[in-house]
Amino acid sequence: MPQARTPQVAPAPPAAQRAARYWLMKSEPDECSIDDALAAPHQTVPWTGVRNYQARNFMRDDMQVGDGVLFYHSSCAEPGIAGLARIASATRADPTQFEPESPYFDPKSPPAQPRWLLLDVQALRKTRLLPLAELRAVPALASLRVLQRGNRLSITPVSDEEWAAVQALL
DNA sequence: GCCAACGTTGGC
DNA sequence: GCCAACGTTGGC
């Protein structure tokens, strides 16, 4: 008895099954601030340099064009949410992994199967800076990933409720 | 597959 | 510059 054929390709998961529709993305303002992104052509920058598998997998598996982004400034005098942005492209290979002179060079990444991805992020607007202390004071943001102890991920999902709570602060 | 050593992140 | 926390590496 022949078995029913199984689809060769799994259907894309419905939006409700994605990890999130909103994201927080960290950028060092010395490298690319919200002002830098707003000044870029089409207010769009390639999000280069992600070298963490969890963050890469969010880009690869969950992030979609149009998703909302909290643009976060890290490793600077005033860390916090500095602007709003959106995901503006699908993923593609991050070219810096193949550039020996780049700080993001990864000699172990096989060019035929690039290990690291990026996508384009379009800045929408600069906001007033929402520093960590202010975010921590909002009960609805208690579980925001960037506020958790030891958090280091440069891309983290933001729930619908957290997104709304941030918008309410602006 | 364990786990110690090491490098990096990032707030303070 | 300090240091806690975390991810990665590599010997065994």
mmCIF file of N, CA and C in Angstrom, chain A residues 59-166:
data_model
loop_
_atom_site.group_PDB
_atom_site.id
_atom_site.type_symbol
_atom_site.label_atom_id
_atom_site.label_comp_id
_atom_site.label_asym_id
_atom_site.label_seq_id
_atom_site.Cartn_x
_atom_site.Cartn_y
_atom_site.Cartn_z
ATOM 1 N N MET A 59 17.172 35.710 12.453
ATOM 2 C CA MET A 59 17.117 36.326 11.120
ATOM 3 C C MET A 59 16.666 35.312 10.088
ATOM 4 N N ARG A 60 17.239 34.118 10.162
ATOM 5 C CA ARG A 60 16.991 33.098 9.145
ATOM 6 C C ARG A 60 15.563 32.553 9.207
ATOM 7 N N ASP A 61 15.065 32.350 10.434
ATOM 8 C CA ASP A 61 13.829 31.581 10.597
ATOM 9 C C ASP A 61 12.601 32.417 10.918
ATOM 10 N N ASP A 62 12.779 33.551 11.512
ATOM 11 C CA ASP A 62 11.628 34.255 12.077
ATOM 12 C C ASP A 62 11.408 35.668 11.571
ATOM 13 N N MET A 63 12.473 36.370 11.242
ATOM 14 C CA MET A 63 12.284 37.784 10.912
ATOM 15 C C MET A 63 11.775 37.914 9.481
ATOM 16 N N GLN A 64 10.822 38.815 9.306
ATOM 17 C CA GLN A 64 10.236 39.028 7.986
ATOM 18 C C GLN A 64 10.174 40.508 7.670
ATOM 19 N N VAL A 65 10.165 40.799 6.377
ATOM 20 C CA VAL A 65 10.059 42.192 5.934
ATOM 21 C C VAL A 65 8.830 42.827 6.568
ATOM 22 N N GLY A 66 9.019 44.002 7.129
ATOM 23 C CA GLY A 66 7.930 44.719 7.766
ATOM 24 C C GLY A 66 7.890 44.587 9.270
ATOM 25 N N ASP A 67 8.607 43.618 9.809
ATOM 26 C CA ASP A 67 8.637 43.484 11.271
ATOM 27 C C ASP A 67 9.179 44.770 11.904
ATOM 28 N N GLY A 68 8.654 45.104 13.076
ATOM 29 C CA GLY A 68 9.079 46.300 13.782
ATOM 30 C C GLY A 68 10.359 46.065 14.571
ATOM 31 N N VAL A 69 11.187 47.098 14.653
ATOM 32 C CA VAL A 69 12.487 46.986 15.328
ATOM 33 C C VAL A 69 12.659 48.135 16.313
ATOM 34 N N LEU A 70 13.044 47.786 17.532
ATOM 35 C CA LEU A 70 13.523 48.772 18.492
ATOM 36 C C LEU A 70 15.024 48.891 18.284
ATOM 37 N N PHE A 71 15.462 50.071 17.895
ATOM 38 C CA PHE A 71 16.872 50.310 17.582
ATOM 39 C C PHE A 71 17.579 50.706 18.872
ATOM 40 N N TYR A 72 18.436 49.838 19.357
ATOM 41 C CA TYR A 72 19.032 49.982 20.692
ATOM 42 C C TYR A 72 20.509 50.344 20.586
ATOM 43 N N HIS A 73 20.914 51.326 21.362
ATOM 44 C CA HIS A 73 22.328 51.705 21.422
ATOM 45 C C HIS A 73 22.999 50.988 22.590
ATOM 46 N N SER A 74 24.049 50.221 22.288
ATOM 47 C CA SER A 74 24.766 49.479 23.334
ATOM 48 C C SER A 74 26.231 49.901 23.397
ATOM 49 N N SER A 75 26.864 49.524 24.509
ATOM 50 C CA SER A 75 28.296 49.805 24.698
ATOM 51 C C SER A 75 28.615 51.277 24.460
ATOM 52 N N CYS A 76 27.881 52.135 25.145
ATOM 53 C CA CYS A 76 28.070 53.563 24.950
ATOM 54 C C CYS A 76 27.701 54.281 26.243
ATOM 55 N N ALA A 77 27.839 55.605 26.232
ATOM 56 C CA ALA A 77 27.608 56.373 27.444
ATOM 57 C C ALA A 77 26.161 56.277 27.918
ATOM 58 N N GLU A 78 25.227 56.254 26.957
ATOM 59 C CA GLU A 78 23.808 56.211 27.309
ATOM 60 C C GLU A 78 23.118 55.051 26.608
ATOM 61 N N PRO A 79 23.247 53.841 27.145
ATOM 62 C CA PRO A 79 22.591 52.703 26.513
ATOM 63 C C PRO A 79 21.079 52.815 26.629
ATOM 64 N N GLY A 80 20.395 52.403 25.557
ATOM 65 C CA GLY A 80 18.937 52.414 25.599
ATOM 66 C C GLY A 80 18.343 52.397 24.205
ATOM 67 N N ILE A 81 17.003 52.411 24.168
ATOM 68 C CA ILE A 81 16.298 52.443 22.886
ATOM 69 C C ILE A 81 16.375 53.863 22.335
ATOM 70 N N ALA A 82 16.837 53.962 21.096
ATOM 71 C CA ALA A 82 17.107 55.273 20.510
ATOM 72 C C ALA A 82 16.272 55.564 19.279
ATOM 73 N N GLY A 83 15.561 54.552 18.764
ATOM 74 C CA GLY A 83 14.786 54.799 17.559
ATOM 75 C C GLY A 83 13.937 53.610 17.175
ATOM 76 N N LEU A 84 13.158 53.818 16.112
ATOM 77 C CA LEU A 84 12.308 52.763 15.566
ATOM 78 C C LEU A 84 12.739 52.470 14.135
ATOM 79 N N ALA A 85 12.610 51.199 13.771
ATOM 80 C CA ALA A 85 13.035 50.768 12.441
ATOM 81 C C ALA A 85 12.149 49.618 12.001
ATOM 82 N N ARG A 86 12.428 49.146 10.785
ATOM 83 C CA ARG A 86 11.689 47.988 10.290
ATOM 84 C C ARG A 86 12.636 47.076 9.529
ATOM 85 N N ILE A 87 12.284 45.808 9.472
ATOM 86 C CA ILE A 87 13.045 44.876 8.643
ATOM 87 C C ILE A 87 12.700 45.167 7.191
ATOM 88 N N ALA A 88 13.742 45.316 6.367
ATOM 89 C CA ALA A 88 13.521 45.793 5.011
ATOM 90 C C ALA A 88 13.974 44.815 3.928
ATOM 91 N N SER A 89 14.449 43.642 4.314
ATOM 92 C CA SER A 89 14.831 42.662 3.286
ATOM 93 C C SER A 89 14.826 41.271 3.887
ATOM 94 N N ALA A 90 14.895 40.284 3.003
ATOM 95 C CA ALA A 90 15.169 38.921 3.439
ATOM 96 C C ALA A 90 16.660 38.811 3.771
ATOM 97 N N THR A 91 17.059 37.658 4.252
ATOM 98 C CA THR A 91 18.476 37.470 4.596
ATOM 99 C C THR A 91 19.300 37.169 3.346
ATOM 100 N N ARG A 92 20.572 37.484 3.468
ATOM 101 C CA ARG A 92 21.568 37.081 2.468
ATOM 102 C C ARG A 92 22.882 36.900 3.218
ATOM 103 N N ALA A 93 23.876 36.334 2.533
ATOM 104 C CA ALA A 93 25.167 36.108 3.184
ATOM 105 C C ALA A 93 25.786 37.442 3.588
ATOM 106 N N ASP A 94 26.372 37.485 4.756
ATOM 107 C CA ASP A 94 27.101 38.671 5.219
ATOM 108 C C ASP A 94 28.489 38.656 4.576
ATOM 109 N N PRO A 95 28.761 39.605 3.662
ATOM 110 C CA PRO A 95 30.032 39.527 2.925
ATOM 111 C C PRO A 95 31.263 39.663 3.811
ATOM 112 N N THR A 96 31.126 40.302 4.967
ATOM 113 C CA THR A 96 32.329 40.544 5.783
ATOM 114 C C THR A 96 32.940 39.251 6.321
ATOM 115 N N GLN A 97 32.172 38.176 6.348
ATOM 116 C CA GLN A 97 32.742 36.923 6.842
ATOM 117 C C GLN A 97 33.852 36.403 5.926
ATOM 118 N N PHE A 98 33.874 36.877 4.676
ATOM 119 C CA PHE A 98 34.883 36.410 3.712
ATOM 120 C C PHE A 98 35.996 37.426 3.482
ATOM 121 N N GLU A 99 35.992 38.524 4.259
ATOM 122 C CA GLU A 99 36.979 39.581 4.056
ATOM 123 C C GLU A 99 38.035 39.523 5.147
ATOM 124 N N PRO A 100 39.239 39.036 4.793
ATOM 125 C CA PRO A 100 40.280 38.838 5.823
ATOM 126 C C PRO A 100 40.604 40.097 6.616
ATOM 127 N N GLU A 101 40.413 41.261 5.987
ATOM 128 C CA GLU A 101 40.757 42.501 6.689
ATOM 129 C C GLU A 101 39.634 42.974 7.600
ATOM 130 N N SER A 102 38.484 42.296 7.540
ATOM 131 C CA SER A 102 37.345 42.727 8.347
ATOM 132 C C SER A 102 37.429 42.161 9.760
ATOM 133 N N PRO A 103 37.013 42.944 10.738
ATOM 134 C CA PRO A 103 36.947 42.392 12.111
ATOM 135 C C PRO A 103 35.936 41.258 12.219
ATOM 136 N N TYR A 104 35.068 41.145 11.234
ATOM 137 C CA TYR A 104 34.040 40.098 11.264
ATOM 138 C C TYR A 104 34.418 38.885 10.409
ATOM 139 N N PHE A 105 35.670 38.876 9.923
ATOM 140 C CA PHE A 105 36.155 37.754 9.111
ATOM 141 C C PHE A 105 36.032 36.441 9.883
ATOM 142 N N ASP A 106 35.508 35.423 9.184
ATOM 143 C CA ASP A 106 35.425 34.088 9.783
ATOM 144 C C ASP A 106 36.060 33.085 8.824
ATOM 145 N N PRO A 107 37.314 32.723 9.083
ATOM 146 C CA PRO A 107 38.017 31.830 8.152
ATOM 147 C C PRO A 107 37.384 30.446 8.071
ATOM 148 N N LYS A 108 36.544 30.110 9.017
ATOM 149 C CA LYS A 108 35.942 28.777 8.997
ATOM 150 C C LYS A 108 34.615 28.726 8.244
ATOM 151 N N SER A 109 34.174 29.868 7.742
ATOM 152 C CA SER A 109 32.899 29.869 7.035
ATOM 153 C C SER A 109 33.120 29.445 5.582
ATOM 154 N N PRO A 110 32.508 28.340 5.159
ATOM 155 C CA PRO A 110 32.693 27.878 3.777
ATOM 156 C C PRO A 110 31.923 28.762 2.794
ATOM 157 N N PRO A 111 32.614 29.350 1.822
ATOM 158 C CA PRO A 111 31.927 30.250 0.883
ATOM 159 C C PRO A 111 30.733 29.597 0.198
ATOM 160 N N ALA A 112 30.792 28.299 -0.028
ATOM 161 C CA ALA A 112 29.655 27.639 -0.677
ATOM 162 C C ALA A 112 28.454 27.532 0.251
ATOM 163 N N GLN A 113 28.716 27.523 1.543
ATOM 164 C CA GLN A 113 27.628 27.489 2.518
ATOM 165 C C GLN A 113 27.910 28.518 3.604
ATOM 166 N N PRO A 114 27.657 29.782 3.284
ATOM 167 C CA PRO A 114 28.009 30.857 4.232
ATOM 168 C C PRO A 114 27.355 30.627 5.596
ATOM 169 N N ARG A 115 28.155 30.818 6.607
ATOM 170 C CA ARG A 115 27.688 30.567 7.964
ATOM 171 C C ARG A 115 26.865 31.733 8.497
ATOM 172 N N TRP A 116 27.200 32.960 8.058
ATOM 173 C CA TRP A 116 26.620 34.151 8.675
ATOM 174 C C TRP A 116 25.773 34.942 7.686
ATOM 175 N N LEU A 117 24.661 35.433 8.207
ATOM 176 C CA LEU A 117 23.677 36.137 7.387
ATOM 177 C C LEU A 117 23.503 37.565 7.861
ATOM 178 N N LEU A 118 22.936 38.367 6.986
ATOM 179 C CA LEU A 118 22.486 39.694 7.405
ATOM 180 C C LEU A 118 21.172 39.981 6.713
ATOM 181 N N LEU A 119 20.527 41.026 7.142
ATOM 182 C CA LEU A 119 19.366 41.553 6.425
ATOM 183 C C LEU A 119 19.411 43.065 6.538
ATOM 184 N N ASP A 120 18.584 43.720 5.730
ATOM 185 C CA ASP A 120 18.569 45.179 5.738
ATOM 186 C C ASP A 120 17.593 45.684 6.791
ATOM 187 N N VAL A 121 17.999 46.757 7.460
ATOM 188 C CA VAL A 121 17.152 47.408 8.455
ATOM 189 C C VAL A 121 16.945 48.848 8.021
ATOM 190 N N GLN A 122 15.682 49.245 7.936
ATOM 191 C CA GLN A 122 15.352 50.617 7.542
ATOM 192 C C GLN A 122 14.948 51.419 8.773
ATOM 193 N N ALA A 123 15.701 52.457 9.048
ATOM 194 C CA ALA A 123 15.360 53.329 10.171
ATOM 195 C C ALA A 123 14.110 54.120 9.835
ATOM 196 N N LEU A 124 13.205 54.262 10.784
ATOM 197 C CA LEU A 124 11.973 55.012 10.570
ATOM 198 C C LEU A 124 12.025 56.368 11.250
ATOM 199 N N ARG A 125 12.434 56.376 12.506
ATOM 200 C CA ARG A 125 12.606 57.652 13.190
ATOM 201 C C ARG A 125 13.432 57.499 14.453
ATOM 202 N N LYS A 126 14.049 58.614 14.816
ATOM 203 C CA LYS A 126 14.749 58.689 16.084
ATOM 204 C C LYS A 126 13.704 58.971 17.149
ATOM 205 N N THR A 127 13.875 58.363 18.310
ATOM 206 C CA THR A 127 12.984 58.653 19.431
ATOM 207 C C THR A 127 13.797 59.359 20.509
ATOM 208 N N ARG A 128 13.119 59.834 21.534
ATOM 209 C CA ARG A 128 13.905 60.257 22.688
ATOM 210 C C ARG A 128 14.566 59.002 23.237
ATOM 211 N N LEU A 129 15.715 59.151 23.868
ATOM 212 C CA LEU A 129 16.409 57.981 24.388
ATOM 213 C C LEU A 129 15.642 57.403 25.571
ATOM 214 N N LEU A 130 15.372 56.113 25.495
ATOM 215 C CA LEU A 130 14.747 55.406 26.611
ATOM 216 C C LEU A 130 15.830 54.597 27.305
ATOM 217 N N PRO A 131 16.385 55.129 28.385
ATOM 218 C CA PRO A 131 17.505 54.453 29.042
ATOM 219 C C PRO A 131 17.041 53.214 29.796
ATOM 220 N N LEU A 132 17.988 52.358 30.118
ATOM 221 C CA LEU A 132 17.656 51.105 30.789
ATOM 222 C C LEU A 132 16.887 51.337 32.081
ATOM 223 N N ALA A 133 17.287 52.338 32.832
ATOM 224 C CA ALA A 133 16.635 52.572 34.121
ATOM 225 C C ALA A 133 15.141 52.866 33.937
ATOM 226 N N GLU A 134 14.823 53.634 32.876
ATOM 227 C CA GLU A 134 13.414 53.933 32.629
ATOM 228 C C GLU A 134 12.656 52.682 32.186
ATOM 229 N N LEU A 135 13.292 51.890 31.345
ATOM 230 C CA LEU A 135 12.638 50.664 30.886
ATOM 231 C C LEU A 135 12.387 49.715 32.056
ATOM 232 N N ARG A 136 13.353 49.632 32.945
ATOM 233 C CA ARG A 136 13.220 48.721 34.094
ATOM 234 C C ARG A 136 12.084 49.135 35.020
ATOM 235 N N ALA A 137 11.721 50.386 34.976
ATOM 236 C CA ALA A 137 10.683 50.877 35.874
ATOM 237 C C ALA A 137 9.278 50.574 35.364
ATOM 238 N N VAL A 138 9.160 50.055 34.141
ATOM 239 C CA VAL A 138 7.843 49.785 33.560
ATOM 240 C C VAL A 138 7.478 48.319 33.794
ATOM 241 N N PRO A 139 6.433 48.057 34.571
ATOM 242 C CA PRO A 139 6.075 46.660 34.872
ATOM 243 C C PRO A 139 5.839 45.818 33.628
ATOM 244 N N ALA A 140 5.226 46.411 32.602
ATOM 245 C CA ALA A 140 4.915 45.642 31.389
ATOM 246 C C ALA A 140 6.175 45.219 30.644
ATOM 247 N N LEU A 141 7.316 45.799 31.016
ATOM 248 C CA LEU A 141 8.571 45.450 30.336
ATOM 249 C C LEU A 141 9.467 44.562 31.187
ATOM 250 N N ALA A 142 8.896 44.010 32.254
ATOM 251 C CA ALA A 142 9.720 43.237 33.194
ATOM 252 C C ALA A 142 10.438 42.073 32.525
ATOM 253 N N SER A 143 9.816 41.512 31.484
ATOM 254 C CA SER A 143 10.473 40.360 30.856
ATOM 255 C C SER A 143 11.151 40.699 29.531
ATOM 256 N N LEU A 144 11.274 41.973 29.227
ATOM 257 C CA LEU A 144 12.009 42.357 28.017
ATOM 258 C C LEU A 144 13.413 41.759 28.088
ATOM 259 N N ARG A 145 13.787 41.073 27.022
ATOM 260 C CA ARG A 145 15.016 40.279 27.076
ATOM 261 C C ARG A 145 16.248 41.124 27.384
ATOM 262 N N VAL A 146 16.293 42.302 26.844
ATOM 263 C CA VAL A 146 17.498 43.119 27.014
ATOM 264 C C VAL A 146 17.685 43.565 28.472
ATOM 265 N N LEU A 147 16.623 43.449 29.262
ATOM 266 C CA LEU A 147 16.718 43.840 30.671
ATOM 267 C C LEU A 147 17.105 42.677 31.576
ATOM 268 N N GLN A 148 17.158 41.482 31.010
ATOM 269 C CA GLN A 148 17.448 40.318 31.852
ATOM 270 C C GLN A 148 18.934 40.254 32.182
ATOM 271 N N ARG A 149 19.198 39.749 33.334
ATOM 272 C CA ARG A 149 20.565 39.592 33.812
ATOM 273 C C ARG A 149 21.377 38.733 32.836
ATOM 274 N N GLY A 150 22.538 39.213 32.501
ATOM 275 C CA GLY A 150 23.443 38.439 31.667
ATOM 276 C C GLY A 150 23.087 38.402 30.196
ATOM 277 N N ASN A 151 22.061 39.142 29.810
ATOM 278 C CA ASN A 151 21.682 39.145 28.407
ATOM 279 C C ASN A 151 22.821 39.677 27.531
ATOM 280 N N ARG A 152 23.108 38.942 26.459
ATOM 281 C CA ARG A 152 24.146 39.402 25.530
ATOM 282 C C ARG A 152 23.714 39.299 24.084
ATOM 283 N N LEU A 153 22.591 38.704 23.837
ATOM 284 C CA LEU A 153 22.157 38.526 22.454
ATOM 285 C C LEU A 153 21.924 39.877 21.783
ATOM 286 N N SER A 154 22.414 40.001 20.549
ATOM 287 C CA SER A 154 22.292 41.290 19.871
ATOM 288 C C SER A 154 20.957 41.445 19.150
ATOM 289 N N ILE A 155 20.245 40.338 18.954
ATOM 290 C CA ILE A 155 18.896 40.398 18.394
ATOM 291 C C ILE A 155 17.982 39.596 19.304
ATOM 292 N N THR A 156 16.929 40.221 19.806
ATOM 293 C CA THR A 156 16.010 39.497 20.690
ATOM 294 C C THR A 156 14.568 39.797 20.296
ATOM 295 N N PRO A 157 13.689 38.796 20.458
ATOM 296 C CA PRO A 157 12.282 39.013 20.148
ATOM 297 C C PRO A 157 11.628 39.939 21.174
ATOM 298 N N VAL A 158 10.658 40.690 20.712
ATOM 299 C CA VAL A 158 9.881 41.603 21.561
ATOM 300 C C VAL A 158 8.413 41.198 21.389
ATOM 301 N N SER A 159 7.731 40.960 22.487
ATOM 302 C CA SER A 159 6.325 40.539 22.384
ATOM 303 C C SER A 159 5.441 41.715 21.974
ATOM 304 N N ASP A 160 4.249 41.397 21.506
ATOM 305 C CA ASP A 160 3.300 42.452 21.134
ATOM 306 C C ASP A 160 3.057 43.395 22.308
ATOM 307 N N GLU A 161 2.932 42.802 23.514
ATOM 308 C CA GLU A 161 2.647 43.614 24.699
ATOM 309 C C GLU A 161 3.831 44.521 25.036
ATOM 310 N N GLU A 162 5.053 43.970 24.892
ATOM 311 C CA GLU A 162 6.236 44.794 25.162
ATOM 312 C C GLU A 162 6.357 45.923 24.150
ATOM 313 N N TRP A 163 6.075 45.595 22.891
ATOM 314 C CA TRP A 163 6.125 46.626 21.848
ATOM 315 C C TRP A 163 5.158 47.762 22.180
ATOM 316 N N ALA A 164 3.943 47.386 22.554
ATOM 317 C CA ALA A 164 2.929 48.404 22.877
ATOM 318 C C ALA A 164 3.369 49.239 24.079
ATOM 319 N N ALA A 165 3.984 48.589 25.048
ATOM 320 C CA ALA A 165 4.409 49.321 26.249
ATOM 321 C C ALA A 165 5.519 50.320 25.918
ATOM 322 N N VAL A 166 6.394 49.954 24.984
ATOM 323 C CA VAL A 166 7.438 50.903 24.577
ATOM 324 C C VAL A 166 6.820 52.064 23.815
#
